[in-house]
mmCIF file of C-alpha atoms in Angstrom:
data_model
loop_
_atom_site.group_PDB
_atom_site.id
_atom_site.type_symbol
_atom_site.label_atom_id
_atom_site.label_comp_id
_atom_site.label_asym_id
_atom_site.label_seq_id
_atom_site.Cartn_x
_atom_site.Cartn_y
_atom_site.Cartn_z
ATOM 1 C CA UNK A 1 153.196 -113.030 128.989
ATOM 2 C CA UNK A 2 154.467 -109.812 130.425
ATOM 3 C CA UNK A 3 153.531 -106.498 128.122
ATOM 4 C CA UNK A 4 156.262 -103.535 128.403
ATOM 5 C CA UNK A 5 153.672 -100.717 129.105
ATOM 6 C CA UNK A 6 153.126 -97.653 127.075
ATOM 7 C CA UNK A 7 155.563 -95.827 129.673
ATOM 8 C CA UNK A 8 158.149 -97.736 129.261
ATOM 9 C CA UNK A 9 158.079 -98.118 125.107
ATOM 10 C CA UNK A 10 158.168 -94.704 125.346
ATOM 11 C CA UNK A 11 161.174 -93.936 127.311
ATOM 12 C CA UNK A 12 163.012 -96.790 124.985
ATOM 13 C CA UNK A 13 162.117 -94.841 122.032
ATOM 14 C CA UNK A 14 162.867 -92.004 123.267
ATOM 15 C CA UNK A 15 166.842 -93.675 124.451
ATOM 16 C CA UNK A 16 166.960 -94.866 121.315
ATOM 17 C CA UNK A 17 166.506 -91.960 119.145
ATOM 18 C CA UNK A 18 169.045 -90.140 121.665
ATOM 19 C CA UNK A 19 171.342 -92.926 121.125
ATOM 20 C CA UNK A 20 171.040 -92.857 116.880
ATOM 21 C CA UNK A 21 171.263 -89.015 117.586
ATOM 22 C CA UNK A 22 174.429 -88.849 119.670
ATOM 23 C CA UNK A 23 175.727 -91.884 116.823
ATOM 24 C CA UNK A 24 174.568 -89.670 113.697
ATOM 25 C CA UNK A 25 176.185 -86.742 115.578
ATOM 26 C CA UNK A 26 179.502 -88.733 115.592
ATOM 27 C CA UNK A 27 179.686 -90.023 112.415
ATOM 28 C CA UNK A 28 179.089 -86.475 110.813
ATOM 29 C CA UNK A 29 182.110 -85.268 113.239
ATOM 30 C CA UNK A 30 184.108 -88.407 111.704
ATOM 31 C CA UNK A 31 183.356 -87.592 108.446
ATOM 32 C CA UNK A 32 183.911 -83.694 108.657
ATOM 33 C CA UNK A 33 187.040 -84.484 110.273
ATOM 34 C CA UNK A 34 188.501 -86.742 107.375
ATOM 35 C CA UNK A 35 187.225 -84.127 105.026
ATOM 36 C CA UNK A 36 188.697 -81.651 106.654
ATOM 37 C CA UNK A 37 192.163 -83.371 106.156
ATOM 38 C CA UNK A 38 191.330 -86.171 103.183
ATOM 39 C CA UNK A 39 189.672 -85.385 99.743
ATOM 40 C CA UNK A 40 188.929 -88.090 97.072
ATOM 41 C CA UNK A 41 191.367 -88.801 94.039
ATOM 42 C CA UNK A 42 191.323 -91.365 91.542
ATOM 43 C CA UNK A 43 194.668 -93.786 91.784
ATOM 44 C CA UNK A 44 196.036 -94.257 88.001
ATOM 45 C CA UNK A 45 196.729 -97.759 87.603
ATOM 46 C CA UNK A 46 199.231 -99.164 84.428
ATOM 47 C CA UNK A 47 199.304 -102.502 84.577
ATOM 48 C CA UNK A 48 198.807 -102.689 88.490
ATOM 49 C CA UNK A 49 201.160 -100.442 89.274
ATOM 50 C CA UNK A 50 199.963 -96.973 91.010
ATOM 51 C CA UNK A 51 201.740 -93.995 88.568
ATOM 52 C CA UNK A 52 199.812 -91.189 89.710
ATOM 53 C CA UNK A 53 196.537 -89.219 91.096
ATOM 54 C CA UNK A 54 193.819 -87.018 88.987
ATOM 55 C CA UNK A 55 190.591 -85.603 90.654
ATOM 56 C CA UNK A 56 188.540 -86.379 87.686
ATOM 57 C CA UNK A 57 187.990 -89.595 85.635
ATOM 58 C CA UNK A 58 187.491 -88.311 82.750
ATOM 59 C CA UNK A 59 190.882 -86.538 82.531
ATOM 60 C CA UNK A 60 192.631 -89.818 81.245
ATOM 61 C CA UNK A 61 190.357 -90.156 78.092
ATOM 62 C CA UNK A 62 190.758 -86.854 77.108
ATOM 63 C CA UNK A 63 194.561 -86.884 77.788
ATOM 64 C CA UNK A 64 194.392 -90.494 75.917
ATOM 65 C CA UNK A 65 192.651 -88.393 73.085
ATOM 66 C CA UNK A 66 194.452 -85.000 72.773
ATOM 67 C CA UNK A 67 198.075 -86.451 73.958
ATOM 68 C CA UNK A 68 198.334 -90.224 72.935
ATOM 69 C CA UNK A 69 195.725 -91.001 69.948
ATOM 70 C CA UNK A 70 195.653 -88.000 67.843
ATOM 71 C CA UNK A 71 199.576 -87.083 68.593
ATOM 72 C CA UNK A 72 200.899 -85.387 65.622
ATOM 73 C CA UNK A 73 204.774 -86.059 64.178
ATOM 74 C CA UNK A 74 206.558 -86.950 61.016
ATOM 75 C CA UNK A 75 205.349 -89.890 59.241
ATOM 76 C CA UNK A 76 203.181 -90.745 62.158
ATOM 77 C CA UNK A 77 200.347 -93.205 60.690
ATOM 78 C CA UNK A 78 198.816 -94.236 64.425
ATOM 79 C CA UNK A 79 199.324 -94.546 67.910
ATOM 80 C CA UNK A 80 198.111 -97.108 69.997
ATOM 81 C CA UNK A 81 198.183 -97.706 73.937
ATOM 82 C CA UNK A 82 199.678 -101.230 74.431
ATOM 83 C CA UNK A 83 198.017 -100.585 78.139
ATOM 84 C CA UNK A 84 194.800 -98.626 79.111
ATOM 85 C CA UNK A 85 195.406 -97.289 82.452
ATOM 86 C CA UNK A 86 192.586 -98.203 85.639
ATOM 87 C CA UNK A 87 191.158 -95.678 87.665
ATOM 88 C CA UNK A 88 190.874 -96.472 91.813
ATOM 89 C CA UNK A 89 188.887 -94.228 94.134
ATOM 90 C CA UNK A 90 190.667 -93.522 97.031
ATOM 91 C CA UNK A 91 190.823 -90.529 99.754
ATOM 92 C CA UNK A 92 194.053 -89.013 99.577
ATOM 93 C CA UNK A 93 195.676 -86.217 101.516
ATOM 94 C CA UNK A 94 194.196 -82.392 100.455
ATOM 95 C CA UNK A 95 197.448 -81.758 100.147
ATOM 96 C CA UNK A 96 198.200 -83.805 97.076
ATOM 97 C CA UNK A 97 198.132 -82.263 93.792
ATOM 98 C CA UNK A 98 197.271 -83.983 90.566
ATOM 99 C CA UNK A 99 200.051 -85.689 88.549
ATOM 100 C CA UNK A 100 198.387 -85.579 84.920
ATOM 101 C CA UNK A 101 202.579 -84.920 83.639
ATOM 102 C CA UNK A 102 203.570 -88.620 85.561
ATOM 103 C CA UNK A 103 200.917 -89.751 84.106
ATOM 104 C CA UNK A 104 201.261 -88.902 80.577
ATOM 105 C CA UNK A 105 205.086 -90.345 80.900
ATOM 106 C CA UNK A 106 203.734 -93.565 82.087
ATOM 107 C CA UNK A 107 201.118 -94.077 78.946
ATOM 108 C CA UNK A 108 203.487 -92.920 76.398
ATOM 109 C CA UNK A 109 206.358 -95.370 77.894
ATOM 110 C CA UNK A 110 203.077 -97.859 76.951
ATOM 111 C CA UNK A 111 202.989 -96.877 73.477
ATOM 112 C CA UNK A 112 203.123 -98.475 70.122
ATOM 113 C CA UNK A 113 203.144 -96.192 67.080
ATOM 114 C CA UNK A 114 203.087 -96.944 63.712
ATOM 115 C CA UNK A 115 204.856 -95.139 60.885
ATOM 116 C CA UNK A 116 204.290 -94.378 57.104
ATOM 117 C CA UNK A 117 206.681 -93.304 54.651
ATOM 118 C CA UNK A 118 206.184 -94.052 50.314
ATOM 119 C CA UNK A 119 209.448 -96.006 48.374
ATOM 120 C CA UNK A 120 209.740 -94.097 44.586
ATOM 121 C CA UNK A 121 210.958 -97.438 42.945
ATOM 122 C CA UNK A 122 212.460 -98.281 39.133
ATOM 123 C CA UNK A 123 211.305 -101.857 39.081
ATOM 124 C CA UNK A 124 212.186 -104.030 42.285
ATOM 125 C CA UNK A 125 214.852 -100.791 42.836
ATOM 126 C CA UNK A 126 214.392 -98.167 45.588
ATOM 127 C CA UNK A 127 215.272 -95.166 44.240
ATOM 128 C CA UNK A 128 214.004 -92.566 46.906
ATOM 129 C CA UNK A 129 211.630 -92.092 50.398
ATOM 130 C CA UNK A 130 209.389 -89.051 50.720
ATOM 131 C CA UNK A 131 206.859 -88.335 53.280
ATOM 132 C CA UNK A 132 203.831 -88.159 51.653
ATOM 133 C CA UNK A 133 202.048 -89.613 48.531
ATOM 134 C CA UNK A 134 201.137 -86.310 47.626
ATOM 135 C CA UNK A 135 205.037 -85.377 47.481
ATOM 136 C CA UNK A 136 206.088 -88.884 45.389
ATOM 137 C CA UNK A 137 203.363 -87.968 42.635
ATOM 138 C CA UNK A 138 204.653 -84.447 42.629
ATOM 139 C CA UNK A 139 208.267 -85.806 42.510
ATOM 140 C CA UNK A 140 207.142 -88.045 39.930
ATOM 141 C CA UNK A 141 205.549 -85.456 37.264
ATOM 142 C CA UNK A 142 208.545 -83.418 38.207
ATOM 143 C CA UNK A 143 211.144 -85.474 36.527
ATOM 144 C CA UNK A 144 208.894 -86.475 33.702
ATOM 145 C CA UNK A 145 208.603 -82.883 33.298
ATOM 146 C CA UNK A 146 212.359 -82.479 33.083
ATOM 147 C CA UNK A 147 213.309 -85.399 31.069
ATOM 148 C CA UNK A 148 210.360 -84.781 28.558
ATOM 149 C CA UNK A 149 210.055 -88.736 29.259
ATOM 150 C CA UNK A 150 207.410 -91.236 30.518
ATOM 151 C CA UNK A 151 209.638 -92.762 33.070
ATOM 152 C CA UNK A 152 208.750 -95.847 34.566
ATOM 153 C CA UNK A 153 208.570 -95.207 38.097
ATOM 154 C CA UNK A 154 205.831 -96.152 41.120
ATOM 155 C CA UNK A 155 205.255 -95.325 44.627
ATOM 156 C CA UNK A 156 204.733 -97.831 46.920
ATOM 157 C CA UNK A 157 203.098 -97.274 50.476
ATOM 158 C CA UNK A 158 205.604 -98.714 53.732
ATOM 159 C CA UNK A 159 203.998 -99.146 57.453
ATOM 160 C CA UNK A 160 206.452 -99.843 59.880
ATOM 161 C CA UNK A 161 206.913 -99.472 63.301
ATOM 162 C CA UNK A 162 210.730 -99.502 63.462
ATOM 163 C CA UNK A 163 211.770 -95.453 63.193
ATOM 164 C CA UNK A 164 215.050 -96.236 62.113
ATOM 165 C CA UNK A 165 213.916 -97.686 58.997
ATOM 166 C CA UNK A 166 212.693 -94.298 58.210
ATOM 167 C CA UNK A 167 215.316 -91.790 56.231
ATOM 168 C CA UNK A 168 213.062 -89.886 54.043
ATOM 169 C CA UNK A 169 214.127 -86.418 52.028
ATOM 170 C CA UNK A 170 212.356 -83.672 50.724
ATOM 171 C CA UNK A 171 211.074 -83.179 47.326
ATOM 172 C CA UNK A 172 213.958 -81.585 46.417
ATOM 173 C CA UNK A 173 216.692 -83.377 47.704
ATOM 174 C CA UNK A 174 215.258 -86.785 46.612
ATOM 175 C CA UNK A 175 214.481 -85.323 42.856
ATOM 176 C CA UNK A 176 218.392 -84.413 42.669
ATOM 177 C CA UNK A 177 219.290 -88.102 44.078
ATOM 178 C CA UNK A 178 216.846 -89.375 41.641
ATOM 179 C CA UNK A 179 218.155 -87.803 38.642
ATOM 180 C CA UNK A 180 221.320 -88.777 39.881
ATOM 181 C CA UNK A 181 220.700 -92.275 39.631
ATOM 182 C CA UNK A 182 218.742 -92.332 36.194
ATOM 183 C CA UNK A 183 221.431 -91.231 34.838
ATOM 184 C CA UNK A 184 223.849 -93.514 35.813
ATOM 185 C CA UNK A 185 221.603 -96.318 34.951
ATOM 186 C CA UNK A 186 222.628 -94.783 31.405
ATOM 187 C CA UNK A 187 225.786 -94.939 32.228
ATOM 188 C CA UNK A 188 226.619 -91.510 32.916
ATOM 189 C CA UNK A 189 227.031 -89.502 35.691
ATOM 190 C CA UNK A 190 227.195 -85.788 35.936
ATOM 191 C CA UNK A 191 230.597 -84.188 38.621
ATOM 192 C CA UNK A 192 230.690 -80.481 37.577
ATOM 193 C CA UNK A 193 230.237 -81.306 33.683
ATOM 194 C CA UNK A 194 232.886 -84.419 33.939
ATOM 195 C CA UNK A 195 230.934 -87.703 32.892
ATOM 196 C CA UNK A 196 231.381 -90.725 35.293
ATOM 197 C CA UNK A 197 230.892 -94.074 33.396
ATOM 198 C CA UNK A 198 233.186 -96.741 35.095
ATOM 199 C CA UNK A 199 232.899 -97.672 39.179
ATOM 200 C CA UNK A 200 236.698 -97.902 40.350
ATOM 201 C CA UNK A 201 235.956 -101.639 41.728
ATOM 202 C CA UNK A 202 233.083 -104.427 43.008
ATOM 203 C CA UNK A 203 232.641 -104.518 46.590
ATOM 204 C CA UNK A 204 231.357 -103.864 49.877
ATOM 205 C CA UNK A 205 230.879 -100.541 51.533
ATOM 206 C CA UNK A 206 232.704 -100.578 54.667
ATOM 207 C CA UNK A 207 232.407 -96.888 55.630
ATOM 208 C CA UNK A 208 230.438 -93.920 53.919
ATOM 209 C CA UNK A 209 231.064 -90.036 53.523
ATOM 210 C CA UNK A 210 230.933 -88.305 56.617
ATOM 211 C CA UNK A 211 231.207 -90.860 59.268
ATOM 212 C CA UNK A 212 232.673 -91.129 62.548
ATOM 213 C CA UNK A 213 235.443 -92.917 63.580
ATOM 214 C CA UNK A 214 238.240 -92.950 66.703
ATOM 215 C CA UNK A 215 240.323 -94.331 63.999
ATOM 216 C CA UNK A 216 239.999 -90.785 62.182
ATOM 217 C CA UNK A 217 240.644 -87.403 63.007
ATOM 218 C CA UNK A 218 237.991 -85.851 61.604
ATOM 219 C CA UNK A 219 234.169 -87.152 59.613
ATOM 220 C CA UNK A 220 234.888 -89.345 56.674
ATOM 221 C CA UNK A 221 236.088 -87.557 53.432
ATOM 222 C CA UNK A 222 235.391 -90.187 51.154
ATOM 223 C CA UNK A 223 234.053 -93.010 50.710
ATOM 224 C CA UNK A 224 235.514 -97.143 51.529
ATOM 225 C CA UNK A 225 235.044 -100.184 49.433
ATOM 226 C CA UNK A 226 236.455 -103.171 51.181
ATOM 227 C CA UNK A 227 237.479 -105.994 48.346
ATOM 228 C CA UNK A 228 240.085 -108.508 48.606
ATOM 229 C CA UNK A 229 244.215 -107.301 48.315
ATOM 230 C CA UNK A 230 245.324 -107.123 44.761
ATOM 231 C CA UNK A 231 241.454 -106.028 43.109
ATOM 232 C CA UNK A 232 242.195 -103.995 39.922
ATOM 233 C CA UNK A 233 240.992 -100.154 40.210
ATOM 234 C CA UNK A 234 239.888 -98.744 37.043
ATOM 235 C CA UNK A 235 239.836 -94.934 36.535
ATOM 236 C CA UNK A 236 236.169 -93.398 36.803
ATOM 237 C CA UNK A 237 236.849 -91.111 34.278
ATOM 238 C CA UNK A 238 239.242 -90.202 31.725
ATOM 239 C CA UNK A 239 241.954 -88.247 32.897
ATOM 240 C CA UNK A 240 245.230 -87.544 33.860
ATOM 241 C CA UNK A 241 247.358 -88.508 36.423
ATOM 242 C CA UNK A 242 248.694 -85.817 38.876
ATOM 243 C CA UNK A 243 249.561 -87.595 41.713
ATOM 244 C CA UNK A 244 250.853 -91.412 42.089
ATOM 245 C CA UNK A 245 252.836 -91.549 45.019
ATOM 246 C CA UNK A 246 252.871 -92.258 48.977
ATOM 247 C CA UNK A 247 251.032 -89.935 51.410
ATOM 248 C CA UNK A 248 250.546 -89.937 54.424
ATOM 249 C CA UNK A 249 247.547 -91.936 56.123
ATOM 250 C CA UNK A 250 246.302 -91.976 52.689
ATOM 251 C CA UNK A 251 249.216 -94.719 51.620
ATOM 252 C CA UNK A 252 249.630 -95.134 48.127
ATOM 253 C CA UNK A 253 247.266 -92.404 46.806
ATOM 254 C CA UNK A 254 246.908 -92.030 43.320
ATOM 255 C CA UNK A 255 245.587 -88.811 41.899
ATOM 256 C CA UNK A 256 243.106 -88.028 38.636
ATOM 257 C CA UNK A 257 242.464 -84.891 37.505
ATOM 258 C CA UNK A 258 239.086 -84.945 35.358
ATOM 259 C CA UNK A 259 238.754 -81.256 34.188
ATOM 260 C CA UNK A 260 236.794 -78.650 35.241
ATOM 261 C CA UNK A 261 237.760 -78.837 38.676
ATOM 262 C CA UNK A 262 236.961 -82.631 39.029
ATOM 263 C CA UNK A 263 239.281 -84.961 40.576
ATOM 264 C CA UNK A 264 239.133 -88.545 42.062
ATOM 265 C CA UNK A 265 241.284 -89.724 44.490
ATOM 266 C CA UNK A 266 242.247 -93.027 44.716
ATOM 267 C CA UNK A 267 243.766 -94.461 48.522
ATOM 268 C CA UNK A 268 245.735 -97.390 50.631
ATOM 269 C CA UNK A 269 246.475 -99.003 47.166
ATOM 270 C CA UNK A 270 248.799 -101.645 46.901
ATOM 271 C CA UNK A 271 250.267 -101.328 43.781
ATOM 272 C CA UNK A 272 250.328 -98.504 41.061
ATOM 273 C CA UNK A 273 250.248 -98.923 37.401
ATOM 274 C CA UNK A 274 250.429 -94.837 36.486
ATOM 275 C CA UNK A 275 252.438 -92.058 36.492
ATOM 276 C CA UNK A 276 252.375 -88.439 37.370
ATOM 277 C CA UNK A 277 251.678 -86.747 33.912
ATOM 278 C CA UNK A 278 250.151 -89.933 32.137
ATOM 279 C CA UNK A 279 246.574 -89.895 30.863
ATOM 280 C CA UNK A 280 244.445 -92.836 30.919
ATOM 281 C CA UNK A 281 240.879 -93.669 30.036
ATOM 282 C CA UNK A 282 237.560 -94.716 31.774
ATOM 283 C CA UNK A 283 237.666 -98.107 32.637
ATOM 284 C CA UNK A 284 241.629 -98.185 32.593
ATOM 285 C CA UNK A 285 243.468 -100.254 35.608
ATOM 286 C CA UNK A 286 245.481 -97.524 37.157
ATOM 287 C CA UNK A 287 246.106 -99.377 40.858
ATOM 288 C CA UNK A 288 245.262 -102.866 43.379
ATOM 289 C CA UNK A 289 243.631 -102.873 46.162
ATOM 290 C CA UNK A 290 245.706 -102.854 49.219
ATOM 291 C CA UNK A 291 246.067 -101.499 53.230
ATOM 292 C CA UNK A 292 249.015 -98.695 52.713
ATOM 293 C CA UNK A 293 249.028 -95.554 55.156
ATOM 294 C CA UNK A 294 246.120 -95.616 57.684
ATOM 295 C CA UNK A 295 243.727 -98.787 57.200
ATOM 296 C CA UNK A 296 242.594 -101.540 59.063
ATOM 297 C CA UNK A 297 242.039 -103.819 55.913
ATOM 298 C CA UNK A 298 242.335 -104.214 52.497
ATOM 299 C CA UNK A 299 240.157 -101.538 50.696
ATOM 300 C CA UNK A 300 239.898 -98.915 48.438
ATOM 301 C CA UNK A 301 239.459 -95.239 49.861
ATOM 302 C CA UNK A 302 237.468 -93.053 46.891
ATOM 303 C CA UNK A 303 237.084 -89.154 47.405
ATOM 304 C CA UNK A 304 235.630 -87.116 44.722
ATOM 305 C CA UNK A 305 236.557 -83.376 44.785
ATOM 306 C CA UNK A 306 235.360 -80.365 42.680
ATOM 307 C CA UNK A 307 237.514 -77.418 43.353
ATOM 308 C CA UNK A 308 239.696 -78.944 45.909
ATOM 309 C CA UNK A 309 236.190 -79.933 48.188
ATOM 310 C CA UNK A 310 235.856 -83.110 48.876
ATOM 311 C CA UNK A 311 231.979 -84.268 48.055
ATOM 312 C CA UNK A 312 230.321 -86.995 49.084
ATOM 313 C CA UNK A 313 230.983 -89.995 46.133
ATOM 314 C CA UNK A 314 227.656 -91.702 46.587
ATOM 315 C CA UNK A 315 225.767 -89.181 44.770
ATOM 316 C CA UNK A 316 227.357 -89.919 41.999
ATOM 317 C CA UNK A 317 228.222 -94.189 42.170
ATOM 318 C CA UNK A 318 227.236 -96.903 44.580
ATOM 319 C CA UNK A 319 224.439 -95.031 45.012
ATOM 320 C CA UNK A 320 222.256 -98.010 43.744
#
């Protein structure tokens, strides 16, 4: 067996460390060079798809935190992320920048939040929505206040995550709608001093106060109760008739005048049963439902005005 003599393992050693030197050299050079031009990024990942770059990790959970988790807004009760993003290391041009904004578009397209809002109910009946619970039991011992009453009225807590379910009011607003609607459980309602006892007809409501429409001019001045062609209209108040004639897109329009300013208007009837001058009583028939002047079905268009402004009807009936 040949030996490879001390010489020789020397000068091997010596080739090799040159060689591992000239390599080490190299790979420095390779790696300067991609640093010089490359720097590392983490790839954002939603659901396998690439939305954007941040240099550090830890920049998702706290936008996940601060933006997504603990996001404030009206009747917000929690936000989830359907999807957690991934994070990739990868080297990336120096020249890209972060894209935290991308980012935070992507997650909250991934979002599922979940709403709160508390029913004030009579019963089985919604009377009101409010924001808080704090604001129903103020709402509450507001009216009990007022009426010098115990009235029998609860809050119930709603989660949903449908936003258009959601049409709360303030405390003020819903206390007015409220009273509103006690007292017309007692059969009276209160227009300017003028008591309204008697609902003109049964039926659907087919278009409310204020709406739009490219079969109107203008929002909605009153309010429409569809119900079949030849429905008796009763008089919501008593009265006296000051107008019972044709009109316009209004059709057969019969006029009350209530007092104080008060008058109900009665539209697209197809018969009338009063006269200008006549005075009639709560609850009397004074017209049938028809389509005069400009409708698209049988119905009956109801306007209350105080002092020649229309207001909107349902805060005073078919506001149940």
């Amino acid at each position: 067996m040949n030996f490879i003599s001390s010489r020789k393992l020397k000068f091997y050693t010596k080739e090799a460390l040159k060689i591992f030197n000239i390599t080490l050299i190299a790979f420095g050079l390779i790696i300067a060079i991609i640093l010089i031009k490359y720097k590392p990024m983490y790839e954002v990942k939603i659901s396998g798809k690439g939305v954007g770059y941040i240099d550090c990790k830890e920049d998702i959970n706290k936008m996940i935190e601060e933006d997504i988790v603990n996001y404030k807004g009206k009747n917000i009760d929690k936000v989830e992320l359907t999807q957690k993003p991934e994070c990739e290391l990868k080297l990336v041009e120096k020249t890209r920048e972060d894209s935290k904004n991308e980012i935070l578009v992507a997650m909250q397209k991934e979002v599922e939040i979940t709403y709160k809002y508390y029913e004030i109910k009579k019963g089985n009946n919604v009377l009101e929505k409010v924001d808080s619970f704090e604001n129903a039991e103020r709402l509450i011992n507001e009216l009990k206040e007022a009426n010098n009453e115990d009235i029998s009225l609860t809050i119930q807590e709603q989660i949903t995550k449908n936003v258009n379910e959601i049409e709360t009011n303030t405390v003020e607003v819903a206390k007015e709608n409220i009273a509103q609607k006690l007292e017309i459980e007692k059969g009276i309602a209160n227009v300017n001093g003028i008591k309204i006892s008697t609902a003109p007809i049964t039926g659907k409501i087919s278009s409310r106060y204020g709406a739009i429409s490219n079969i109107r001019s203008s929002a909605h001045t009153g309010l429409d109760i569809s119900a079949p062609r030849g429905t008796p209209i009763k008089a919501v108040a008593d009265g006296t008739v000051v107008f019972a004639s044709q009109k316009g897109s209004y059709g057969n329009l019969v006029k009350l005048d209530h007092g104080n300013g008060v008058e109900s208007w009665y539209a697209h009837t197809s018969k009338m049963y009063v006269k200008k001058g006549q005075e009639v009583k709560a609850g009397d028939t004074i017209a049938t439902v028809g389509s005069t002047g400009n409708s698209t079905g049988p119905h009956l268009h109801l306007e209350i005005r105080i002092n020649g402004i229309h207001v909107n009807p349902q805060k005073y009936i078919y506001n149940k």
